[in-house]
Amino acid sequence: MVGLKICGVTRAEDLRRCIELGVDAIGLNLWPGSRRHLSLDAAETMLRSADVQIDSDESPTRVGVFVDAALAEVEAAVERLGLALIQPHGDAPVEPYAALAAGLGVGWIWVIRGTP
């Protein structure tokens, strides 16, 4: 399967354009260290401003991008934003995130780091 994911969406107008163009997935960067960071409140506001229903199948798949996030933070984001996938980055082991995703009934994206 091949699909297109646009990561770092921060504005409602960009999200609406992604929907118009048929983008398969959007990445919501929930890591505070990123210049494209969205708080949960800001992400919810963006989704609402773009007239995207949290549980709608009409919108692109929502992917939460996290860096060494606490599992409770990831769970809260999945529930509040209707995330279908989590994408953990960082140095933390991936297994707890995979187990959390399975328990929440969502998928996860395994990020493979390249060699520096």
Short mmCIF file of C-alpha atoms in Angstrom, two decimals:
data_model
loop_
_atom_site.label_atom_id
_atom_site.label_comp_id
_atom_site.label_asym_id
_atom_site.label_seq_id
_atom_site.Cartn_x
_atom_site.Cartn_y
_atom_site.Cartn_z
CA MET A 1 0.00 0.00 0.00
CA VAL A 2 1.23 3.46 -0.88
CA GLY A 3 -0.20 6.59 0.69
CA LEU A 4 0.66 10.22 1.25
CA LYS A 5 1.14 11.61 4.76
CA ILE A 6 1.69 15.32 5.29
CA CYS A 7 3.41 15.95 8.61
CA GLY A 8 3.45 19.11 10.69
CA VAL A 9 0.01 20.46 9.73
CA THR A 10 -0.67 23.43 12.02
CA ARG A 11 -3.30 25.55 10.23
CA ALA A 12 -6.94 24.81 9.49
CA GLU A 13 -6.64 26.13 5.93
CA ASP A 14 -3.80 23.69 5.24
CA LEU A 15 -5.84 20.83 6.69
CA ARG A 16 -8.80 21.78 4.48
CA ARG A 17 -6.50 21.76 1.46
CA CYS A 18 -5.17 18.31 2.45
CA ILE A 19 -8.77 17.08 2.54
CA GLU A 20 -9.53 18.62 -0.87
CA LEU A 21 -6.45 16.99 -2.38
CA GLY A 22 -7.23 13.58 -0.93
CA VAL A 23 -4.20 13.31 1.35
CA ASP A 24 -4.30 9.95 3.13
CA ALA A 25 -2.90 11.02 6.51
CA ILE A 26 -1.80 14.08 8.43
CA GLY A 27 0.85 14.19 11.13
CA LEU A 28 0.06 16.25 14.21
CA ASN A 29 3.38 17.10 15.84
CA LEU A 30 2.73 16.93 19.57
CA TRP A 31 6.38 17.32 20.63
CA PRO A 32 6.96 20.70 22.33
CA GLY A 33 10.51 20.87 20.94
CA SER A 34 9.31 21.25 17.35
CA ARG A 35 8.60 24.53 15.61
CA ARG A 36 5.46 22.82 14.23
CA HIS A 37 4.31 21.76 17.70
CA LEU A 38 0.60 21.76 18.49
CA SER A 39 -0.75 21.49 22.00
CA LEU A 40 -3.78 19.24 22.40
CA ASP A 41 -5.98 22.33 22.67
CA ALA A 42 -4.49 23.86 19.51
CA ALA A 43 -4.86 20.59 17.61
CA GLU A 44 -8.51 20.28 18.66
CA THR A 45 -9.15 23.88 17.63
CA MET A 46 -7.50 23.33 14.24
CA LEU A 47 -9.58 20.20 13.59
CA ARG A 48 -12.79 22.02 14.53
CA SER A 49 -11.85 25.14 12.52
CA ALA A 50 -11.37 22.96 9.46
CA ASP A 51 -14.82 21.47 10.12
CA VAL A 52 -13.31 18.05 10.72
CA GLN A 53 -15.27 15.80 13.02
CA ILE A 54 -12.93 14.01 15.42
CA ASP A 55 -14.49 10.63 14.60
CA SER A 56 -15.10 11.31 10.89
CA ASP A 57 -13.95 8.87 8.24
CA GLU A 58 -14.08 11.69 5.68
CA SER A 59 -10.94 13.37 6.96
CA PRO A 60 -7.37 12.15 6.53
CA THR A 61 -6.10 9.60 9.02
CA ARG A 62 -4.74 11.46 12.04
CA VAL A 63 -1.25 10.48 13.20
CA GLY A 64 0.18 11.73 16.48
CA VAL A 65 3.92 12.38 16.32
CA PHE A 66 5.63 12.08 19.72
CA VAL A 67 9.22 12.24 21.00
CA ASP A 68 9.91 10.28 24.19
CA ALA A 69 6.41 11.16 25.42
CA ALA A 70 4.89 9.73 28.57
CA LEU A 71 2.41 6.97 27.78
CA ALA A 72 -0.35 8.91 29.58
CA GLU A 73 0.25 11.87 27.23
CA VAL A 74 -0.01 9.62 24.19
CA GLU A 75 -3.22 8.03 25.49
CA ALA A 76 -4.77 11.45 26.16
CA ALA A 77 -3.91 12.60 22.63
CA VAL A 78 -5.39 9.45 21.06
CA GLU A 79 -8.63 9.98 22.95
CA ARG A 80 -8.96 13.75 22.47
CA LEU A 81 -7.88 13.96 18.84
CA GLY A 82 -9.24 10.71 17.47
CA LEU A 83 -5.78 9.56 16.42
CA ALA A 84 -5.73 6.39 14.34
CA LEU A 85 -1.95 5.99 14.51
CA ILE A 86 0.86 6.97 16.85
CA GLN A 87 4.38 7.64 15.61
CA PRO A 88 6.90 7.54 18.48
CA HIS A 89 10.38 9.01 18.00
CA GLY A 90 13.30 9.39 20.35
CA ASP A 91 15.38 7.15 22.55
CA ALA A 92 12.62 5.44 24.52
CA PRO A 93 12.01 1.77 23.67
CA VAL A 94 9.19 1.32 21.18
CA GLU A 95 7.64 -1.74 22.86
CA PRO A 96 5.60 0.20 25.48
CA TYR A 97 4.17 2.41 22.72
CA ALA A 98 3.28 -0.63 20.62
CA ALA A 99 1.54 -2.21 23.62
CA LEU A 100 -0.33 1.02 24.34
CA ALA A 101 -1.43 1.31 20.71
CA ALA A 102 -2.72 -2.27 20.77
CA GLY A 103 -4.60 -1.62 24.00
CA LEU A 104 -6.20 1.51 22.55
CA GLY A 105 -7.06 -0.17 19.25
CA VAL A 106 -4.88 2.12 17.13
CA GLY A 107 -1.89 1.43 14.94
CA TRP A 108 1.64 2.70 15.23
CA ILE A 109 4.34 3.70 12.78
CA TRP A 110 7.82 2.39 13.39
CA VAL A 111 10.41 5.06 12.68
CA ILE A 112 13.76 3.76 11.50
CA ARG A 113 16.63 6.13 12.11
CA GLY A 114 19.22 6.57 9.41
CA THR A 115 22.94 6.54 10.01
CA PRO A 116 24.39 9.99 10.76
#
